[in-house]
Short mmCIF file of C-alpha atoms and ligand atoms in Angstrom, two decimals:
data_model
loop_
_atom_site.label_atom_id
_atom_site.label_comp_id
_atom_site.label_asym_id
_atom_site.label_seq_id
_atom_site.Cartn_x
_atom_site.Cartn_y
_atom_site.Cartn_z
CA MET A 1 93.30 112.21 78.48
CA SER A 2 91.09 110.61 75.20
CA ALA A 3 94.69 108.20 75.34
CA TRP A 4 93.90 106.46 79.24
CA ARG A 5 94.45 102.59 78.70
CA PRO A 6 92.70 100.48 80.59
CA LEU A 7 94.85 98.46 83.04
CA GLY A 8 94.24 95.58 84.84
CA PRO A 9 95.21 93.25 87.37
CA GLY A 10 99.07 92.97 87.68
CA ALA A 11 99.40 96.56 86.21
CA THR A 12 101.17 98.61 89.02
CA VAL A 13 99.35 102.14 90.53
CA GLY A 14 101.75 104.06 92.61
CA VAL A 15 100.44 106.81 95.68
CA LEU A 16 102.34 109.80 96.15
CA GLY A 17 101.86 109.91 100.11
CA GLY A 18 101.32 106.64 102.47
CA GLY A 19 98.70 107.68 105.03
CA GLN A 20 95.69 105.90 105.38
CA LEU A 21 93.73 106.75 102.25
CA ALA A 22 96.78 104.71 100.27
CA ARG A 23 96.45 101.94 102.64
CA MET A 24 92.89 101.76 102.42
CA MET A 25 93.60 102.18 98.10
CA ALA A 26 96.32 99.28 98.38
CA LEU A 27 94.17 96.93 100.27
CA GLU A 28 91.49 97.20 97.97
CA ALA A 29 94.44 96.99 94.74
CA ARG A 30 95.30 93.80 96.58
CA ARG A 31 92.39 92.07 96.19
CA LEU A 32 91.91 93.60 92.73
CA GLY A 33 94.98 91.70 91.24
CA LEU A 34 96.34 95.40 90.77
CA ARG A 35 100.13 96.25 92.35
CA VAL A 36 100.50 99.24 94.46
CA LEU A 37 104.17 101.25 94.86
CA VAL A 38 104.11 104.26 97.54
CA LEU A 39 105.85 106.97 97.98
CA ASP A 40 106.57 107.77 101.46
CA PRO A 41 109.31 108.97 103.51
CA ASP A 42 108.17 106.66 106.29
CA PRO A 43 109.21 102.81 105.66
CA ARG A 44 106.71 101.98 108.57
CA CYS A 45 104.04 104.63 106.90
CA GLY A 46 100.33 102.86 106.90
CA ALA A 47 100.34 102.32 102.98
CA ALA A 48 103.73 100.83 103.15
CA GLN A 49 102.68 98.21 105.50
CA VAL A 50 100.08 96.62 102.81
CA ALA A 51 102.27 97.97 99.43
CA ASP A 52 103.67 95.65 96.95
CA GLY A 53 106.50 98.44 97.10
CA LEU A 54 107.83 101.72 98.73
CA VAL A 55 109.91 104.43 97.31
CA LEU A 56 111.77 105.96 99.94
CA GLY A 57 110.85 109.71 100.11
CA HIS A 58 108.60 112.56 100.68
CA PHE A 59 105.61 113.55 97.67
CA SER A 60 107.42 117.15 97.63
CA ASP A 61 110.84 115.61 96.05
CA ALA A 62 110.22 115.73 92.08
CA GLU A 63 113.51 113.11 92.11
CA ALA A 64 111.66 110.35 94.29
CA ALA A 65 108.68 110.62 92.62
CA CYS A 66 109.33 110.78 88.70
CA ARG A 67 111.68 107.64 90.78
CA LEU A 68 108.26 105.82 91.48
CA ALA A 69 106.75 106.86 88.48
CA ALA A 70 109.32 105.58 86.08
CA GLN A 71 107.82 101.89 87.79
CA VAL A 72 104.08 102.75 87.32
CA ASP A 73 101.82 102.45 85.56
CA VAL A 74 99.48 105.83 86.38
CA VAL A 75 100.02 107.89 89.60
CA THR A 76 97.78 108.79 91.94
CA LEU A 77 97.51 110.46 95.02
CA ASP A 78 96.98 110.06 98.89
CA THR A 79 96.81 114.11 99.46
CA GLU A 80 96.56 116.94 97.32
CA HIS A 81 98.94 118.53 98.47
CA VAL A 82 101.66 117.10 96.72
CA PRO A 83 103.34 120.53 94.97
CA ALA A 84 101.44 120.93 91.38
CA GLU A 85 105.33 121.58 89.75
CA VAL A 86 106.05 117.89 91.76
CA LEU A 87 102.83 116.32 89.89
CA ARG A 88 104.17 118.18 86.46
CA ALA A 89 107.16 116.67 86.55
CA VAL A 90 105.50 112.91 86.96
CA GLU A 91 103.73 113.62 84.73
CA ALA A 92 106.63 113.73 81.92
CA VAL A 93 106.84 109.66 83.46
CA ALA A 94 103.92 108.55 83.49
CA PRO A 95 99.99 109.23 83.40
CA CYS A 96 98.43 111.53 86.61
CA ALA A 97 95.30 111.23 88.31
CA PRO A 98 94.34 114.02 89.54
CA GLY A 99 96.71 115.71 86.61
CA SER A 100 99.01 119.13 87.93
CA GLU A 101 96.34 121.79 86.47
CA ALA A 102 93.44 120.41 88.34
CA LEU A 103 95.77 119.95 91.63
CA SER A 104 96.88 123.27 91.34
CA LEU A 105 93.64 124.97 91.05
CA ILE A 106 92.50 122.68 94.19
CA GLN A 107 95.54 123.41 96.62
CA ASP A 108 94.86 127.16 96.86
CA ARG A 109 91.90 128.54 98.56
CA LEU A 110 91.67 131.40 96.47
CA ALA A 111 92.08 129.34 93.19
CA GLN A 112 89.04 127.07 94.45
CA ARG A 113 86.63 130.16 95.61
CA ARG A 114 87.32 131.40 92.16
CA LEU A 115 86.53 128.60 90.11
CA LEU A 116 83.11 127.85 92.63
CA HIS A 117 82.13 132.17 90.83
CA ALA A 118 83.32 130.70 87.81
CA LEU A 119 80.52 127.83 87.90
CA ARG A 120 78.23 130.00 89.71
CA LEU A 121 77.69 127.65 92.24
CA PRO A 122 76.64 128.69 95.96
CA GLN A 123 79.37 129.92 98.58
CA THR A 124 79.70 131.76 101.53
CA ARG A 125 80.90 135.50 100.90
CA TRP A 126 84.85 135.88 100.77
CA ALA A 127 87.82 138.32 99.41
CA GLU A 128 91.11 137.99 98.55
CA VAL A 129 93.84 139.08 101.96
CA ASN A 130 97.70 139.59 101.21
CA ASP A 131 98.52 143.08 102.90
CA LEU A 132 96.59 144.49 105.94
CA GLU A 133 94.36 146.73 103.55
CA SER A 134 93.10 143.66 101.86
CA LEU A 135 92.96 142.22 105.35
CA ARG A 136 90.99 145.30 106.67
CA ALA A 137 88.37 145.73 103.20
CA GLY A 138 88.13 141.96 102.92
CA LEU A 139 86.55 142.10 106.54
CA ALA A 140 84.40 145.13 105.81
CA GLU A 141 83.16 143.11 102.54
CA VAL A 142 82.85 139.36 104.44
CA GLY A 143 81.35 140.94 107.34
CA LEU A 144 81.29 139.05 111.01
CA PRO A 145 82.16 136.61 112.25
CA ALA A 146 84.33 135.20 109.43
CA VAL A 147 86.44 132.61 108.99
CA LEU A 148 90.75 133.50 107.97
CA LYS A 149 92.19 130.97 105.89
CA THR A 150 95.63 130.57 104.80
CA ARG A 151 95.58 130.01 100.87
CA ARG A 152 97.67 126.88 100.87
CA GLY A 153 98.46 123.71 103.12
CA GLY A 154 95.03 123.90 105.32
CA TYR A 155 93.49 120.94 106.79
CA ASP A 156 91.56 119.46 109.74
CA GLY A 157 90.68 123.17 110.97
CA LYS A 158 94.28 123.77 110.43
CA GLY A 159 95.52 126.88 109.21
CA GLN A 160 92.29 128.77 109.82
CA VAL A 161 91.30 130.85 112.69
CA ARG A 162 87.96 132.16 113.35
CA VAL A 163 86.99 136.18 114.03
CA GLN A 164 84.50 136.75 116.43
CA ARG A 165 85.46 140.58 116.47
CA GLU A 166 87.01 143.62 114.64
CA ASP A 167 89.78 144.29 117.37
CA GLN A 168 90.65 140.15 116.81
CA LEU A 169 91.10 140.11 112.96
CA VAL A 170 95.30 141.48 112.62
CA ALA A 171 96.28 139.13 115.68
CA ALA A 172 94.32 136.00 113.30
CA TRP A 173 96.10 137.21 110.43
CA GLU A 174 99.74 137.08 112.67
CA THR A 175 98.47 133.95 114.16
CA LEU A 176 99.00 132.88 110.78
CA GLY A 177 102.00 134.33 109.68
CA ARG A 178 100.58 136.76 107.89
CA SER A 179 100.29 134.68 104.77
CA PRO A 180 98.12 134.92 101.33
CA CYS A 181 95.10 134.26 103.02
CA VAL A 182 91.24 133.68 102.28
CA ILE A 183 88.97 135.62 104.52
CA GLU A 184 85.15 134.24 104.37
CA ALA A 185 82.30 134.98 106.21
CA TYR A 186 81.64 132.67 108.60
CA VAL A 187 78.22 129.67 107.85
CA PRO A 188 75.63 129.79 110.94
CA PHE A 189 74.90 126.36 109.52
CA ASP A 190 72.54 123.62 110.44
CA ARG A 191 74.30 120.50 109.13
CA GLU A 192 77.72 119.25 107.22
CA VAL A 193 77.15 117.04 104.50
CA SER A 194 79.40 116.02 101.47
CA ALA A 195 79.13 114.16 98.00
CA VAL A 196 81.49 111.87 97.51
CA MET A 197 81.67 111.15 93.41
CA ALA A 198 84.00 109.36 91.15
CA ARG A 199 84.22 110.65 87.24
CA GLY A 200 86.21 108.20 84.78
CA ALA A 201 88.77 108.41 82.43
CA ASP A 202 85.53 108.63 79.60
CA GLY A 203 83.23 111.02 81.67
CA ALA A 204 81.09 108.84 83.15
CA VAL A 205 79.79 109.58 86.65
CA ARG A 206 78.57 107.36 89.66
CA HIS A 207 77.67 109.39 93.05
CA TRP A 208 77.48 107.53 96.67
CA PRO A 209 74.83 108.55 98.70
CA LEU A 210 74.98 111.83 100.84
CA ALA A 211 77.21 111.96 103.57
CA GLU A 212 75.66 113.90 106.79
CA ASN A 213 79.12 114.66 108.75
CA ASP A 214 79.49 115.56 112.34
CA HIS A 215 82.70 117.54 113.13
CA ARG A 216 84.49 117.92 116.31
CA ARG A 217 87.07 120.82 116.64
CA HIS A 218 87.36 121.21 112.75
CA ILE A 219 88.04 116.78 112.61
CA LEU A 220 85.42 114.77 111.07
CA HIS A 221 83.96 112.43 114.18
CA THR A 222 80.87 110.67 112.30
CA THR A 223 79.39 110.07 109.07
CA LEU A 224 76.09 108.92 108.27
CA THR A 225 75.19 107.74 104.78
CA PRO A 226 72.47 107.95 103.50
CA ALA A 227 72.06 111.52 104.95
CA ARG A 228 68.94 112.57 106.56
CA ALA A 229 68.02 114.72 104.27
CA GLU A 230 69.56 112.24 101.54
CA ALA A 231 65.84 112.72 99.24
CA THR A 232 65.45 116.24 99.15
CA LEU A 233 69.13 117.37 98.79
CA GLY A 234 70.91 114.39 97.61
CA PRO A 235 70.17 115.59 93.44
CA ARG A 236 71.07 119.15 94.22
CA ALA A 237 74.74 118.10 96.23
CA ARG A 238 75.23 115.79 93.31
CA ALA A 239 74.74 118.34 90.42
CA LEU A 240 77.32 120.68 92.03
CA ALA A 241 79.68 117.64 92.78
CA GLU A 242 79.56 116.44 89.29
CA ALA A 243 79.78 120.41 87.82
CA VAL A 244 83.29 120.74 89.42
CA ALA A 245 84.89 117.09 88.28
CA ALA A 246 83.69 118.25 84.74
CA ARG A 247 85.38 121.48 84.71
CA LEU A 248 87.70 119.81 86.42
CA GLU A 249 88.20 117.10 84.15
CA HIS A 250 88.91 115.05 87.21
CA ILE A 251 89.04 111.42 86.77
CA GLY A 252 89.03 109.46 89.88
CA VAL A 253 87.06 110.20 93.71
CA LEU A 254 86.05 113.68 94.36
CA CYS A 255 84.37 114.95 97.82
CA LEU A 256 82.63 117.93 97.53
CA GLU A 257 82.19 119.33 101.18
CA LEU A 258 78.82 121.35 101.88
CA PHE A 259 77.13 123.66 104.22
CA LEU A 260 73.18 123.13 105.28
CA LEU A 261 71.71 126.34 105.70
CA SER A 262 68.36 126.36 108.08
CA ASP A 263 66.93 127.70 104.75
CA GLY A 264 67.37 124.81 102.55
CA GLN A 265 70.83 126.43 100.81
CA LEU A 266 73.56 124.33 100.20
CA LEU A 267 76.96 126.25 100.41
CA VAL A 268 80.26 124.68 98.68
CA ASN A 269 83.16 124.44 101.52
CA GLU A 270 85.40 122.77 99.95
CA ILE A 271 86.45 120.33 97.53
CA ALA A 272 89.04 117.32 97.79
CA PRO A 273 90.00 115.48 94.97
CA ARG A 274 90.81 112.63 96.69
CA VAL A 275 89.15 109.71 97.92
CA HIS A 276 87.56 111.23 101.03
CA ASN A 277 87.25 110.38 104.87
CA SER A 278 83.35 111.17 104.43
CA GLY A 279 83.53 108.34 101.71
CA HIS A 280 84.70 105.23 104.13
CA THR A 281 81.00 104.44 105.01
CA SER A 282 81.47 103.18 101.37
CA LEU A 283 84.45 100.42 102.10
CA GLY A 284 81.97 97.84 103.81
CA ALA A 285 78.61 99.40 103.38
CA SER A 286 78.49 100.08 99.07
CA VAL A 287 79.06 97.49 96.60
CA THR A 288 81.61 99.56 95.54
CA SER A 289 83.82 101.32 98.11
CA GLN A 290 85.26 104.62 97.03
CA PHE A 291 88.88 102.80 97.33
CA GLU A 292 88.14 100.29 94.54
CA GLN A 293 86.57 103.11 92.32
CA HIS A 294 89.16 105.29 92.78
CA LEU A 295 91.17 102.39 91.08
CA ARG A 296 89.19 101.36 88.69
CA ALA A 297 88.62 105.37 87.28
CA VAL A 298 92.60 105.84 87.30
CA CYS A 299 92.83 102.30 85.58
CA GLY A 300 90.80 103.49 82.78
CA LEU A 301 88.58 100.95 83.84
CA PRO A 302 84.28 100.91 83.56
CA LEU A 303 83.06 102.38 87.48
CA GLY A 304 81.44 100.09 89.70
CA ASP A 305 77.85 100.00 91.45
CA THR A 306 77.85 102.79 94.34
CA ARG A 307 74.64 101.65 95.95
CA GLN A 308 74.17 101.23 99.86
CA PRO A 309 71.88 98.61 100.59
CA ARG A 310 71.76 99.93 104.44
CA PRO A 311 72.11 102.81 106.15
CA ALA A 312 75.93 103.36 108.13
CA VAL A 313 77.72 105.54 110.43
CA MET A 314 81.77 106.32 110.40
CA LEU A 315 83.18 106.43 113.63
CA ASN A 316 87.01 108.16 113.52
CA LEU A 317 89.03 106.93 116.19
CA LEU A 318 92.03 109.78 117.00
CA GLY A 319 94.36 109.32 118.12
CA ASP A 320 93.10 110.80 121.67
CA LEU A 321 91.88 107.66 122.48
CA TRP A 322 95.47 106.27 123.11
CA ALA A 323 96.63 109.28 125.48
CA ASP A 324 96.92 106.64 128.22
CA GLY A 325 97.34 103.01 126.17
CA PRO A 326 95.02 101.32 123.67
CA PRO A 327 91.95 102.21 124.40
CA PRO A 328 89.20 98.51 124.89
CA LEU A 329 88.94 97.49 121.43
CA GLU A 330 86.71 94.49 122.76
CA ARG A 331 84.23 96.97 122.94
CA VAL A 332 84.50 97.19 119.13
CA PHE A 333 84.65 93.42 118.70
CA ALA A 334 81.00 93.16 121.20
CA LEU A 335 78.96 94.68 118.58
CA PRO A 336 78.31 91.39 115.77
CA HIS A 337 77.44 94.29 113.30
CA ALA A 338 80.60 96.50 113.60
CA LYS A 339 83.76 96.75 111.69
CA LEU A 340 86.89 97.77 112.68
CA HIS A 341 89.59 99.63 110.61
CA LEU A 342 92.76 100.50 112.15
CA TYR A 343 95.88 102.17 109.71
CA GLY A 344 99.04 100.65 111.55
CA LYS A 345 100.22 104.11 113.00
CA ASP A 346 102.96 103.59 115.51
CA GLU A 347 102.72 107.17 117.04
CA PRO A 348 98.85 107.99 118.06
CA ARG A 349 99.31 111.26 118.81
CA PRO A 350 96.41 113.40 120.01
CA GLY A 351 93.95 114.59 116.84
CA ARG A 352 95.46 112.05 114.62
CA LYS A 353 93.62 109.81 112.57
CA VAL A 354 94.78 106.12 114.18
CA GLY A 355 91.11 103.98 112.27
CA HIS A 356 87.80 103.96 112.02
CA VAL A 357 84.42 101.69 113.02
CA LEU A 358 82.31 100.79 110.68
CA LEU A 359 78.75 100.67 112.37
CA LEU A 360 75.95 99.17 109.93
CA GLY A 361 72.15 98.87 110.50
CA ASP A 362 68.87 99.97 109.25
CA ASP A 363 67.83 102.53 111.88
CA PRO A 364 70.03 105.36 111.18
CA ALA A 365 69.23 107.36 114.90
CA GLY A 366 70.06 104.74 116.44
CA LEU A 367 73.39 103.85 114.46
CA LEU A 368 74.77 107.83 115.74
CA ARG A 369 73.57 107.31 119.34
CA GLU A 370 75.78 103.80 119.14
CA ALA A 371 78.42 105.56 117.61
CA GLU A 372 78.41 108.06 120.58
CA ALA A 373 77.92 105.39 123.48
CA LEU A 374 80.84 103.75 122.06
CA HIS A 375 82.97 106.69 121.48
CA ARG A 376 82.39 107.41 124.82
CA ALA A 377 83.30 103.73 125.77
CA LEU A 378 86.56 104.10 124.36
CA GLY A 379 87.50 106.80 126.61
CA GLY A 380 86.39 109.40 124.05
CA ARG A 381 84.94 112.85 125.40
P1 LIG B 1 88.09 123.22 106.41
O1 LIG B 1 89.64 123.07 106.17
O2 LIG B 1 88.25 124.95 105.18
O3 LIG B 1 87.45 122.15 105.33
O4 LIG B 1 86.69 123.73 107.47
C1 LIG B 1 87.41 122.93 108.30
C2 LIG B 1 85.46 123.07 109.44
O5 LIG B 1 85.82 123.96 109.63
C3 LIG B 1 84.49 122.63 108.29
O6 LIG B 1 84.48 121.45 108.31
C4 LIG B 1 83.43 123.44 108.91
O7 LIG B 1 82.87 122.27 110.23
C5 LIG B 1 84.50 124.69 109.80
N1 LIG B 1 84.68 125.73 108.64
C6 LIG B 1 85.09 126.00 107.96
N2 LIG B 1 85.05 127.37 107.24
C7 LIG B 1 83.80 127.87 107.63
C8 LIG B 1 82.90 129.09 107.66
N3 LIG B 1 83.14 129.69 106.97
N4 LIG B 1 81.52 128.83 108.55
C9 LIG B 1 81.51 128.33 109.56
N5 LIG B 1 82.10 126.83 109.81
C10 LIG B 1 83.49 126.81 109.08
#
């Protein structure tokens, strides 16, 4: 990575996957004078609407990904689900961040758990599941209640099932197609928080304030930054994230999702080696957004200031709000301190992230109340 050469305005960044993360990256790239080329099978995907160009193809298509790589200065990702072998092929054509080695670790929950163990970072009890025998032995090891998760492909609660009683165990595994899994002890957390940071090509790091996350049906609902526990937990959470980023020799933004227990313990739930939904408040509330920072990092440029002058809350807008036609978005515009972000999705299906609202203010609890009231006003339940 020492050969990482700085790229400036006029350089082209390739992004594998054209969802909302790639879209917000492309919008920031345009402001910086960088060009963005996106790989996606949908010519109307959110990122293609704002990028300089599109290569038609899925991120699992190595030939299409290499065609994109041949036209750019550096390649990055919109999702960690890009197969590691595709990224390996792309690396032969252009520099990639994150790289295939880090990605192959992250996209396997078992490898992630082992990595956290090797780094001696705190996590819930877990065991590997490959067959009925290891399934039963795993449950005996972690205890009830437990959560069974597929090793690959899970996100937003997909690919995971809660096990409350022993007689639900086999059925739970069957709903996951009897695929290789990790079984984890269910964590009775007080709160979920995340540490979002960036690491540059030279190893420099910058952290945003700790994020406090509220999930509904396994999908992020609101994020408050700084978290109310920032002063007590921020330094510890940042040290955990930094240890992971250093071990992965990560270049770019990385998010560590954490559970906070009532006794003050922090347990690592998951590593996301990319810009993250819980980092969205940085776009509008921080001096440098996570999208600009990611571009700075993958372009080998110095990292920007991550300070956030005022508290902020992000409210996710899911497709459910569009079930009976567009929600009354004039309710967002009626709030002078609210910023609406829509991702350009043609089909706002239930459970899909269609946009978010950023609320800026001075009173964290008041902002969270306001986000709830706005969600209800938009038809949310
Ligand atoms: P994940 O896909 O692992 O990020 O899980 C999505 C969400 O499910 C998390 O943000 C938690 O709200 C919940 N969850 C996942 N694993 C556990 C666990 N071991 N104990 C309690 N809740 C969990």
